[in-house]
Short mmCIF file of N, CA and C in Angstrom, two decimals:
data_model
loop_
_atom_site.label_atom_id
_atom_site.label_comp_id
_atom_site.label_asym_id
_atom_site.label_seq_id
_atom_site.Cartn_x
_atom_site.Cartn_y
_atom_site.Cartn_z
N UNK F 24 15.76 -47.76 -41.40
CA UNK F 24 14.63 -47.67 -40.48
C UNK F 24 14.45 -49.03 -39.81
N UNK F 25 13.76 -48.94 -38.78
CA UNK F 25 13.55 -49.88 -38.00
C UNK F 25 12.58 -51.06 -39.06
N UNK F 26 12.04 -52.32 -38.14
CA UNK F 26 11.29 -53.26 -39.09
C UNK F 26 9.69 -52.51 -39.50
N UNK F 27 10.11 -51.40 -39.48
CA UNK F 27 7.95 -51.02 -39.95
C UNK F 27 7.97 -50.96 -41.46
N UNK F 28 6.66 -51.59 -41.60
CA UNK F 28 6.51 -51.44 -43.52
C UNK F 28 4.76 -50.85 -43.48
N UNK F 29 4.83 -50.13 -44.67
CA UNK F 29 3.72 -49.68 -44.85
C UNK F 29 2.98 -50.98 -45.76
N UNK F 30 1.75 -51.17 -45.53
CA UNK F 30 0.94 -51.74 -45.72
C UNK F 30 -0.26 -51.46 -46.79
N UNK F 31 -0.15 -51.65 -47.57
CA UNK F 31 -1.75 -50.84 -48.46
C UNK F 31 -2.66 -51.85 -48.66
N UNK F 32 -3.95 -51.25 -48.77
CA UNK F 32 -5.14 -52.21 -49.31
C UNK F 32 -5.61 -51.41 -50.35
N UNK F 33 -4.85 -52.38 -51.14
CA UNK F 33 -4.76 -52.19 -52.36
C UNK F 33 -5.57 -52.58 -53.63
N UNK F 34 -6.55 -52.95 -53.09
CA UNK F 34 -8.01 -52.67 -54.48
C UNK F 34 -8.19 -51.75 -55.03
N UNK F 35 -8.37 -51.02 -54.53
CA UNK F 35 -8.76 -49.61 -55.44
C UNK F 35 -7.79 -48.65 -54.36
N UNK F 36 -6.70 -48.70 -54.23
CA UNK F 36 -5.78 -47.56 -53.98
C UNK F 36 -5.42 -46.86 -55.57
N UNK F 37 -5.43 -45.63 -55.59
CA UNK F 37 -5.11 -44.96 -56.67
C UNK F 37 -3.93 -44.16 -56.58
N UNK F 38 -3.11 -44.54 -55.31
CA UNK F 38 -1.99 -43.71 -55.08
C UNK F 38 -0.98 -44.80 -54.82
N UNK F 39 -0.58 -45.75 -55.87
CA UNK F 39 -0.06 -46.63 -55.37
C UNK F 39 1.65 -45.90 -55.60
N UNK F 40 1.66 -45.40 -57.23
CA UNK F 40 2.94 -44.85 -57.34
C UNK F 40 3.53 -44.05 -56.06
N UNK F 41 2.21 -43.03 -55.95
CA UNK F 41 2.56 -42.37 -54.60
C UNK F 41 3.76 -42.55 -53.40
N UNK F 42 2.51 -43.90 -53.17
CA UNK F 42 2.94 -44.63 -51.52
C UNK F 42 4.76 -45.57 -52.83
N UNK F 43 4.65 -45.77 -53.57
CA UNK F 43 6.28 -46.52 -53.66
C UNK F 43 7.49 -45.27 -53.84
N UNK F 44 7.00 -44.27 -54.05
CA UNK F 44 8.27 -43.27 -54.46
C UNK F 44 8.37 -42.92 -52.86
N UNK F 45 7.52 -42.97 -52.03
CA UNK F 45 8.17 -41.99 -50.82
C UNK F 45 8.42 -43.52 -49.71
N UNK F 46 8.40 -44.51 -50.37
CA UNK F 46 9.04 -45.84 -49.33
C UNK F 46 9.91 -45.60 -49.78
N UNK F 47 10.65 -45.43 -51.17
CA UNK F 47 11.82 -45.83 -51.86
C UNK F 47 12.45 -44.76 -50.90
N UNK F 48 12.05 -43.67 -51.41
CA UNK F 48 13.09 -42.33 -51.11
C UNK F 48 13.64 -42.59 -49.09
N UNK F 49 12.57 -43.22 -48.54
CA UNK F 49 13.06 -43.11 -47.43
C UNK F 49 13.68 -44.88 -46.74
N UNK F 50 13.68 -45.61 -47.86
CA UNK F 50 14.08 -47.22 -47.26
C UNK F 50 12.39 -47.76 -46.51
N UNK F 51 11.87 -47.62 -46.48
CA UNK F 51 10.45 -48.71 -46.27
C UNK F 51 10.01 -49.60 -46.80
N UNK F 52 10.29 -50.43 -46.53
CA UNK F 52 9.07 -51.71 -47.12
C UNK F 52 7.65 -51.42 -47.53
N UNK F 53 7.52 -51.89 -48.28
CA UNK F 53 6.01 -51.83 -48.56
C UNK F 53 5.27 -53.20 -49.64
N UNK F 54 4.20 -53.54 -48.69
CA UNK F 54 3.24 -55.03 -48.76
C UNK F 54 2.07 -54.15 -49.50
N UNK F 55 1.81 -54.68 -50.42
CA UNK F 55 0.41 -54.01 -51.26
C UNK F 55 -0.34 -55.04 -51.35
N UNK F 56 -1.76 -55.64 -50.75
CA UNK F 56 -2.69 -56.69 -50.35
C UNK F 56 -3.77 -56.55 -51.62
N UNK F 57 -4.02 -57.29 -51.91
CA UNK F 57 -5.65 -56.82 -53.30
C UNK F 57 -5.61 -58.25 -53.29
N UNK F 58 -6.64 -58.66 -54.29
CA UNK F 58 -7.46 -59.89 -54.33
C UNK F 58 -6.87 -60.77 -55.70
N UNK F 59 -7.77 -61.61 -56.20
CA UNK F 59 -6.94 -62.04 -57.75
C UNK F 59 -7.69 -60.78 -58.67
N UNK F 60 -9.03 -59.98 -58.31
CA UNK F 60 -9.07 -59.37 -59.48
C UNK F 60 -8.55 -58.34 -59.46
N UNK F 61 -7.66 -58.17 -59.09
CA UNK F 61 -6.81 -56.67 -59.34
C UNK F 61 -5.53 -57.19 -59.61
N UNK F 62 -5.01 -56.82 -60.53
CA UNK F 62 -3.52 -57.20 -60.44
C UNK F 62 -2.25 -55.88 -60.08
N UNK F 63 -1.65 -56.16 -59.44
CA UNK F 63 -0.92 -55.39 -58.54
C UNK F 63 0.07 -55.55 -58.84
N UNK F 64 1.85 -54.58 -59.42
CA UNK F 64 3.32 -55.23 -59.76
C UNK F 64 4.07 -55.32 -58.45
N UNK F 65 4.60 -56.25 -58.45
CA UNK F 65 6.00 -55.79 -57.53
C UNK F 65 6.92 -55.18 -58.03
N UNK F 66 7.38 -54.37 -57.34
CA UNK F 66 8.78 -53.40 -57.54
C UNK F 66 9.75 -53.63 -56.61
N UNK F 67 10.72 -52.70 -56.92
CA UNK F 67 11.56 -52.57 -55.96
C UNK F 67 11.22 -51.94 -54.74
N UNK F 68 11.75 -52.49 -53.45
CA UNK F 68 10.90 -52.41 -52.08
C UNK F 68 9.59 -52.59 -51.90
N UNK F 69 8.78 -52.98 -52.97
CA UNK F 69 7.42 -53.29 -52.90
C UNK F 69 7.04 -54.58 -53.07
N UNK F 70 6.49 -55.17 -52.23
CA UNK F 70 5.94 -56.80 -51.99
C UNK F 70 4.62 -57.03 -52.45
N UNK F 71 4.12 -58.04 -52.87
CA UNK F 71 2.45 -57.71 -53.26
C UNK F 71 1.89 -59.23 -52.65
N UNK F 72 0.91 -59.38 -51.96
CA UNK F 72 0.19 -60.50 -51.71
C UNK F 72 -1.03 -60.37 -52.33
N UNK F 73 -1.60 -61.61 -52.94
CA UNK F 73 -3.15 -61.39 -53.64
C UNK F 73 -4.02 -62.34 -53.05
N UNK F 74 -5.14 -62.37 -52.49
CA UNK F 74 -5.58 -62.85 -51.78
C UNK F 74 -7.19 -63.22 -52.24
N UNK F 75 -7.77 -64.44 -51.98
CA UNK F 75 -9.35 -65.04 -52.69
C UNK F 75 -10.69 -63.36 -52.70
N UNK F 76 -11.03 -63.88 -53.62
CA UNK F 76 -11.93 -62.52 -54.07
C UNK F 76 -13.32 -62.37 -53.31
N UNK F 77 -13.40 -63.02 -52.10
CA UNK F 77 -14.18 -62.81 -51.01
C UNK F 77 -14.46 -61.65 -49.94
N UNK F 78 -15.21 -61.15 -50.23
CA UNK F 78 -15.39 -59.88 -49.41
C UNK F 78 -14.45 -58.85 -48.55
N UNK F 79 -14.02 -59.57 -47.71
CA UNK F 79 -13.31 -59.04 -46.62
C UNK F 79 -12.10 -59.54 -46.75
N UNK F 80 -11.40 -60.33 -47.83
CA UNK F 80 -10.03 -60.71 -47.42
C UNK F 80 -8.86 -60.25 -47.36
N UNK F 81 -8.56 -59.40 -48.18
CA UNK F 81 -7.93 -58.53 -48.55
C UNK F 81 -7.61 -57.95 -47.10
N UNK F 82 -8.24 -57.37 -46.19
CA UNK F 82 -8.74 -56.68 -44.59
C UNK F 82 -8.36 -58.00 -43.96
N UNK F 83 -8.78 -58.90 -43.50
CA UNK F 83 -7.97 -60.11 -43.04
C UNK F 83 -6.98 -60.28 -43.09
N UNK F 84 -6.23 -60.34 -44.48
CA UNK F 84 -4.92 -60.43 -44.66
C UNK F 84 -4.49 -59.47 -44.07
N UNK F 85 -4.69 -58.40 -44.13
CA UNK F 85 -3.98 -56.99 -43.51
C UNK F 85 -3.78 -57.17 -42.12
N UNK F 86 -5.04 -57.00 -41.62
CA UNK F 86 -4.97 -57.46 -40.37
C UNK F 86 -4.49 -58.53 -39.42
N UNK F 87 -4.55 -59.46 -39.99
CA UNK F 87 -3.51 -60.52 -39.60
C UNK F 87 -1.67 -60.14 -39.20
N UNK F 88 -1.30 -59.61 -40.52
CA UNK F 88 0.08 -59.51 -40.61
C UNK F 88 0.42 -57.98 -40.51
N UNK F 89 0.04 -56.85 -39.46
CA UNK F 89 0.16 -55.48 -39.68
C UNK F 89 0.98 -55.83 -38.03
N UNK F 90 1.44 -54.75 -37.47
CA UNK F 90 2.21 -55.11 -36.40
C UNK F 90 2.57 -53.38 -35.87
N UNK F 91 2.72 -53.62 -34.28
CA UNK F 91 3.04 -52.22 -33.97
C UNK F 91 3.69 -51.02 -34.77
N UNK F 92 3.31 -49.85 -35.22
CA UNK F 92 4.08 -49.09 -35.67
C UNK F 92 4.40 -48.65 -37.36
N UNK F 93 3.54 -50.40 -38.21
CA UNK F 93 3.25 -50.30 -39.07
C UNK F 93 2.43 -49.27 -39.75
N UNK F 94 2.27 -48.47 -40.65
CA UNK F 94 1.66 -47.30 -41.16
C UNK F 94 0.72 -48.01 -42.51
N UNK F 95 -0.49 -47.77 -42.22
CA UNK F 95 -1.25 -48.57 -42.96
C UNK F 95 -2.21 -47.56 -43.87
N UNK F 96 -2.65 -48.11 -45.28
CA UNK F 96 -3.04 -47.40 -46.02
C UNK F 96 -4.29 -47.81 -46.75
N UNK F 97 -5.25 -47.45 -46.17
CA UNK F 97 -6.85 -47.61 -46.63
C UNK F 97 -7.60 -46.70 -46.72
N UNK F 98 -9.00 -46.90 -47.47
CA UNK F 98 -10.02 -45.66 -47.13
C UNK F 98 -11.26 -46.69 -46.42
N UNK F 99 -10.71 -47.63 -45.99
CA UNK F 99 -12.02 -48.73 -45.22
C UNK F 99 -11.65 -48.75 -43.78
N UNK F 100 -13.17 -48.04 -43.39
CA UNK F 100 -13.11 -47.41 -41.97
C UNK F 100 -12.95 -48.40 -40.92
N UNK F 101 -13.36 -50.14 -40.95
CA UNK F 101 -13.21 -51.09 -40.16
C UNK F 101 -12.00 -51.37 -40.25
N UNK F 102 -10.99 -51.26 -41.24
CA UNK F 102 -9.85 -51.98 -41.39
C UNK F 102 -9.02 -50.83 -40.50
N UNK F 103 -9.42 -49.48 -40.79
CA UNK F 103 -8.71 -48.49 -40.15
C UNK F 103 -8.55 -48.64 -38.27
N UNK F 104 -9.94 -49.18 -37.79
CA UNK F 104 -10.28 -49.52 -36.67
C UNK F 104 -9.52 -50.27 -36.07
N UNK F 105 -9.26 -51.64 -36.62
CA UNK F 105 -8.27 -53.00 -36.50
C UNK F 105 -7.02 -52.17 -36.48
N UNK F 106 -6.80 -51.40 -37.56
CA UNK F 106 -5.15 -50.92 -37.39
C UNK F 106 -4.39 -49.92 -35.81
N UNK F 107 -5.67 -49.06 -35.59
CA UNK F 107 -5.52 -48.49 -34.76
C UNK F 107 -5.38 -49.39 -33.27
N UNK F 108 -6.15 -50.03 -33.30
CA UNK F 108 -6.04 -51.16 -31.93
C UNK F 108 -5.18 -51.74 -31.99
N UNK F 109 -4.16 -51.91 -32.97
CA UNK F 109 -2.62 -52.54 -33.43
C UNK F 109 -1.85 -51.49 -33.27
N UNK F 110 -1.89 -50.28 -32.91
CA UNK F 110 -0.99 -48.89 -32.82
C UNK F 110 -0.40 -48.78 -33.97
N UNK F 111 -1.00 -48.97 -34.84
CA UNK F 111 -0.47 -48.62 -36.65
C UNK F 111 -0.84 -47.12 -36.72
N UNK F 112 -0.09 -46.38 -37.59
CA UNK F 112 -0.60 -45.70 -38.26
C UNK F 112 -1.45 -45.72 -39.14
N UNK F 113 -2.35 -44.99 -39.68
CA UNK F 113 -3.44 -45.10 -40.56
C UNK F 113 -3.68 -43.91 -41.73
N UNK F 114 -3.68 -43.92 -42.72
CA UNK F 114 -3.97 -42.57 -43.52
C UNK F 114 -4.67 -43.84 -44.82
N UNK F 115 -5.95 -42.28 -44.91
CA UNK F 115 -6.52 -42.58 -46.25
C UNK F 115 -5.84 -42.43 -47.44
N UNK F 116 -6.38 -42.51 -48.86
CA UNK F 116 -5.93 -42.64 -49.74
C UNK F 116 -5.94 -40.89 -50.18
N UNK F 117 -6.16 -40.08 -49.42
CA UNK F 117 -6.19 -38.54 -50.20
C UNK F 117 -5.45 -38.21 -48.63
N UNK F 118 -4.61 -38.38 -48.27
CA UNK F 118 -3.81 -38.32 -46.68
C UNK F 118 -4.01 -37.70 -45.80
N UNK F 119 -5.30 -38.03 -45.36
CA UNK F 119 -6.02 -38.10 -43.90
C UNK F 119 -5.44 -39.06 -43.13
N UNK F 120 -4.75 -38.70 -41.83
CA UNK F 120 -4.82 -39.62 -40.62
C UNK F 120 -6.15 -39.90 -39.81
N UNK F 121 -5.84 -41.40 -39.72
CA UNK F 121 -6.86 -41.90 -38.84
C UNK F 121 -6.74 -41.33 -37.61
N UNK F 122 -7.66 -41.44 -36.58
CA UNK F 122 -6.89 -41.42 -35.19
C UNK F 122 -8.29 -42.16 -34.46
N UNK F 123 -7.78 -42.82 -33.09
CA UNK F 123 -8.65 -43.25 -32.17
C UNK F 123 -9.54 -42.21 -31.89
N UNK F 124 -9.39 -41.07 -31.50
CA UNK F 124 -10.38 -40.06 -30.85
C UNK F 124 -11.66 -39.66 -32.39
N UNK F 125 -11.81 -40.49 -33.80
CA UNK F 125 -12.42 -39.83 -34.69
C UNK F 125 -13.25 -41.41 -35.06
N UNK F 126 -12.43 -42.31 -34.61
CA UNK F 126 -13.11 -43.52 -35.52
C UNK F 126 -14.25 -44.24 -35.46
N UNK F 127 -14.76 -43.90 -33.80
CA UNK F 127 -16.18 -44.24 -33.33
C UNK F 127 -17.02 -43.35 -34.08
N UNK F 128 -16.99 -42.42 -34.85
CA UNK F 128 -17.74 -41.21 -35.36
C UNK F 128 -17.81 -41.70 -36.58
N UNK F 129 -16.58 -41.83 -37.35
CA UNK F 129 -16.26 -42.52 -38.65
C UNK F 129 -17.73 -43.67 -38.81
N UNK F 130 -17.23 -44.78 -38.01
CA UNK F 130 -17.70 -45.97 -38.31
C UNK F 130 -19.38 -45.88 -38.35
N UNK F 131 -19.81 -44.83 -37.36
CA UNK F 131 -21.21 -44.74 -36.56
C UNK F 131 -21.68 -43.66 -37.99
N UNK F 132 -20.74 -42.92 -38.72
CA UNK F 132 -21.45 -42.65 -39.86
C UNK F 132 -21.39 -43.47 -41.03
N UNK F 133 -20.23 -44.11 -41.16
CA UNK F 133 -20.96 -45.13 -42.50
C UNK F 133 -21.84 -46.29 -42.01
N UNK F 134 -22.08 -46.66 -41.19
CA UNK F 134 -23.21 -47.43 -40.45
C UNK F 134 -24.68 -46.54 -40.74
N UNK F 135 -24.67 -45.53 -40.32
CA UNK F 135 -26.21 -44.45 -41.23
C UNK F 135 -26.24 -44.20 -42.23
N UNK F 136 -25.06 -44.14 -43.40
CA UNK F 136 -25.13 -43.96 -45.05
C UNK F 136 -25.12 -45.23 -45.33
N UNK F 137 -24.79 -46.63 -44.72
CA UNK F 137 -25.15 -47.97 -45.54
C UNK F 137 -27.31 -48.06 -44.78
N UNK F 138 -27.60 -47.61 -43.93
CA UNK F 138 -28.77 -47.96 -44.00
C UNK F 138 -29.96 -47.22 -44.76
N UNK F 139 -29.14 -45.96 -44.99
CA UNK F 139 -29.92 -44.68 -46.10
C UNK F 139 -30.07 -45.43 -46.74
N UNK F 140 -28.49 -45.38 -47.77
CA UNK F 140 -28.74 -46.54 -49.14
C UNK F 140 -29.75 -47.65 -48.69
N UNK F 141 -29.50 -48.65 -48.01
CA UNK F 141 -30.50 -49.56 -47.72
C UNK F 141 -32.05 -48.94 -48.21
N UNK F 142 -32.33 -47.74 -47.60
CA UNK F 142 -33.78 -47.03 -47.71
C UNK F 142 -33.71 -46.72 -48.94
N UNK F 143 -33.01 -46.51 -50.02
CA UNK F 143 -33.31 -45.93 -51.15
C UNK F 143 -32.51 -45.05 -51.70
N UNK F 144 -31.79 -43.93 -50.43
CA UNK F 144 -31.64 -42.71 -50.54
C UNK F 144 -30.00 -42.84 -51.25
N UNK F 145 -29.80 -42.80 -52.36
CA UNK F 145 -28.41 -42.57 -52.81
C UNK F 145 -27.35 -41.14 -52.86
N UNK F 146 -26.33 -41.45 -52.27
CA UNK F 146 -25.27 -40.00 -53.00
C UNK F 146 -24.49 -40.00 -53.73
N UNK F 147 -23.56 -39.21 -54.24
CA UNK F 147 -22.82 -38.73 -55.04
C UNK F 147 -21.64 -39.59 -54.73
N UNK F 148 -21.16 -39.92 -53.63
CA UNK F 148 -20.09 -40.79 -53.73
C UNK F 148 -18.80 -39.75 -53.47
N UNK F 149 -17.81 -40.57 -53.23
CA UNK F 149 -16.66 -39.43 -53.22
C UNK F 149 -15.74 -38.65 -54.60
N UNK F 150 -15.83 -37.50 -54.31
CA UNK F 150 -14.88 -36.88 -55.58
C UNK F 150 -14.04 -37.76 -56.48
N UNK F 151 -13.29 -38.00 -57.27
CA UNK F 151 -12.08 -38.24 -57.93
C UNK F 151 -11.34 -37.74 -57.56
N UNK F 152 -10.27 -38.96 -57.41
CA UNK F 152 -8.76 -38.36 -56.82
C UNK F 152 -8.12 -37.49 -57.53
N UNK F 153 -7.30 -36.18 -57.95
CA UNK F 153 -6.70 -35.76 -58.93
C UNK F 153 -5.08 -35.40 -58.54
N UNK F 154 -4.67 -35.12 -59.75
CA UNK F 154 -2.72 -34.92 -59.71
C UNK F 154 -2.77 -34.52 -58.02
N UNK F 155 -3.61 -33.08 -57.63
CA UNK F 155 -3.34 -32.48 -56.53
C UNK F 155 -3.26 -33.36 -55.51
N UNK F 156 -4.61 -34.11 -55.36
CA UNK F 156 -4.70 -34.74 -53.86
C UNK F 156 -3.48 -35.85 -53.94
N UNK F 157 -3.47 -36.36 -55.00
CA UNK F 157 -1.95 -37.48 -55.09
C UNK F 157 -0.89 -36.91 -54.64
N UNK F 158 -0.43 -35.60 -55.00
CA UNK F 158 1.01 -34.79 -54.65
C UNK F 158 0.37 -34.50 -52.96
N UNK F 159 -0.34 -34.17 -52.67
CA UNK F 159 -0.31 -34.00 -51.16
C UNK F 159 -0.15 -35.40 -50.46
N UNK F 160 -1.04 -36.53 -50.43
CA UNK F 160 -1.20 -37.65 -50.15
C UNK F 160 0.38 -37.90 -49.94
N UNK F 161 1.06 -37.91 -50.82
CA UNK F 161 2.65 -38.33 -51.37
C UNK F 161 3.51 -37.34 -50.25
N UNK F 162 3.17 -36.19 -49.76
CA UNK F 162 3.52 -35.72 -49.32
C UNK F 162 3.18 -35.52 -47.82
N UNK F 163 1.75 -35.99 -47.03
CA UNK F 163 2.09 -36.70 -46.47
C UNK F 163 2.40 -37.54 -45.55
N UNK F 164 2.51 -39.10 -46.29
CA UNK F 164 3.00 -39.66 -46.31
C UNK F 164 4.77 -39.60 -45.88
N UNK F 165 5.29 -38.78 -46.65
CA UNK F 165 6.52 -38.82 -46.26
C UNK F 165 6.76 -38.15 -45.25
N UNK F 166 6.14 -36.64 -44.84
CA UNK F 166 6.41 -36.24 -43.49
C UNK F 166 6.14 -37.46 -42.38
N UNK F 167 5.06 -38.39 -42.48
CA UNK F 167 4.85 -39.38 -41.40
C UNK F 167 5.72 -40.34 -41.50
N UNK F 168 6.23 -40.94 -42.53
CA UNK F 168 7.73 -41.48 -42.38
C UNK F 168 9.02 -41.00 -41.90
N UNK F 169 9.54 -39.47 -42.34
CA UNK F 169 10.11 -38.83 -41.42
C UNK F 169 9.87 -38.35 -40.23
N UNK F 170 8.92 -38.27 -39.86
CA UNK F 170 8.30 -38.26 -38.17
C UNK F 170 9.11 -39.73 -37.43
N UNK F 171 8.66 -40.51 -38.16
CA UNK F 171 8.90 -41.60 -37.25
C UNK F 171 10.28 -42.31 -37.39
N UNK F 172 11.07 -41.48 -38.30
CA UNK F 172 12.24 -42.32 -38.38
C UNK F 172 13.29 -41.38 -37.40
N UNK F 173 12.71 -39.68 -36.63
CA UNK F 173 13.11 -39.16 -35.98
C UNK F 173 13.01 -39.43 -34.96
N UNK F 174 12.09 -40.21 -34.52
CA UNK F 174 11.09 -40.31 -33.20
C UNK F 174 11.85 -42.02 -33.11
N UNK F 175 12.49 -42.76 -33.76
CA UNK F 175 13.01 -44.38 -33.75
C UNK F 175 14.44 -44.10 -32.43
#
């Protein structure tokens, strides 16, 4: 494949095996970003940068070093934003694609659930990931790697 590597932000990714079996299977690189308190392995085809335990760095780092075409892997809707204005690909951690035409909506709703919370009003939070959403996620993932290694 051409120079694209998938990218994860990797704090609380729970699909990390995921995202390395379907780089391996198809030759991708892959950079996994988290902070010092997470510790993250390198593998084979898998790179890991760890970065100061400051809020946003982890997303900095990403953003900094993500590059046309790169396929990027978060469930943080600003970082998703940055990627898209970089023509990255984007998928959440249960494998939702991002897209430009959804992310002004995205952002403009967790902007009203951080000021709820602010008011008091708490929710449930998101489900737990399980075997299922991992085997789809994993899956894909790899159709969007084979998309684009057809489309190179």
């Amino acid at each position: 494949m051409d120079d694209r590597q998938i990218v994860v932000d990797g704090d609380a990714c729970p699909v990390k095996q995921e995202i390395a079996a379907a780089a391996k299977a198809l030759g991708v690189p892959v950079l996994m970003v988290s902070s010092f308190d997470h510790l993250i392995q390198a593998g084979e085809g898998v790179r890991t940068v760890q970065v100061d335990r400051s809020d946003q760095s982890a997303d900095l780092y990403i953003a900094n070093h993500i590059r046309r075409g790169d396929v990027v892997i978060t469930q943080d809707y600003g970082l998703a934003a940055l990627a898209l204005s970089k023509h990255c690909y984007v998928l959440s951690f249960r494998g939702m694609e991002f897209h430009n035409e959804d992310i002004e909506f995205m952002l403009d709703r967790r902007h009203h659930q951080a000021k709820a919370r602010r008011s008091g009003k708490h929710s449930k939070g998101p489900k737990p990931i399980t075997a299922e959403d991992k085997r789809i996620f994993q899956q894909k993932l790899t159709k969007l790697l084979q998309d684009l290694q057809e489309n190179v």
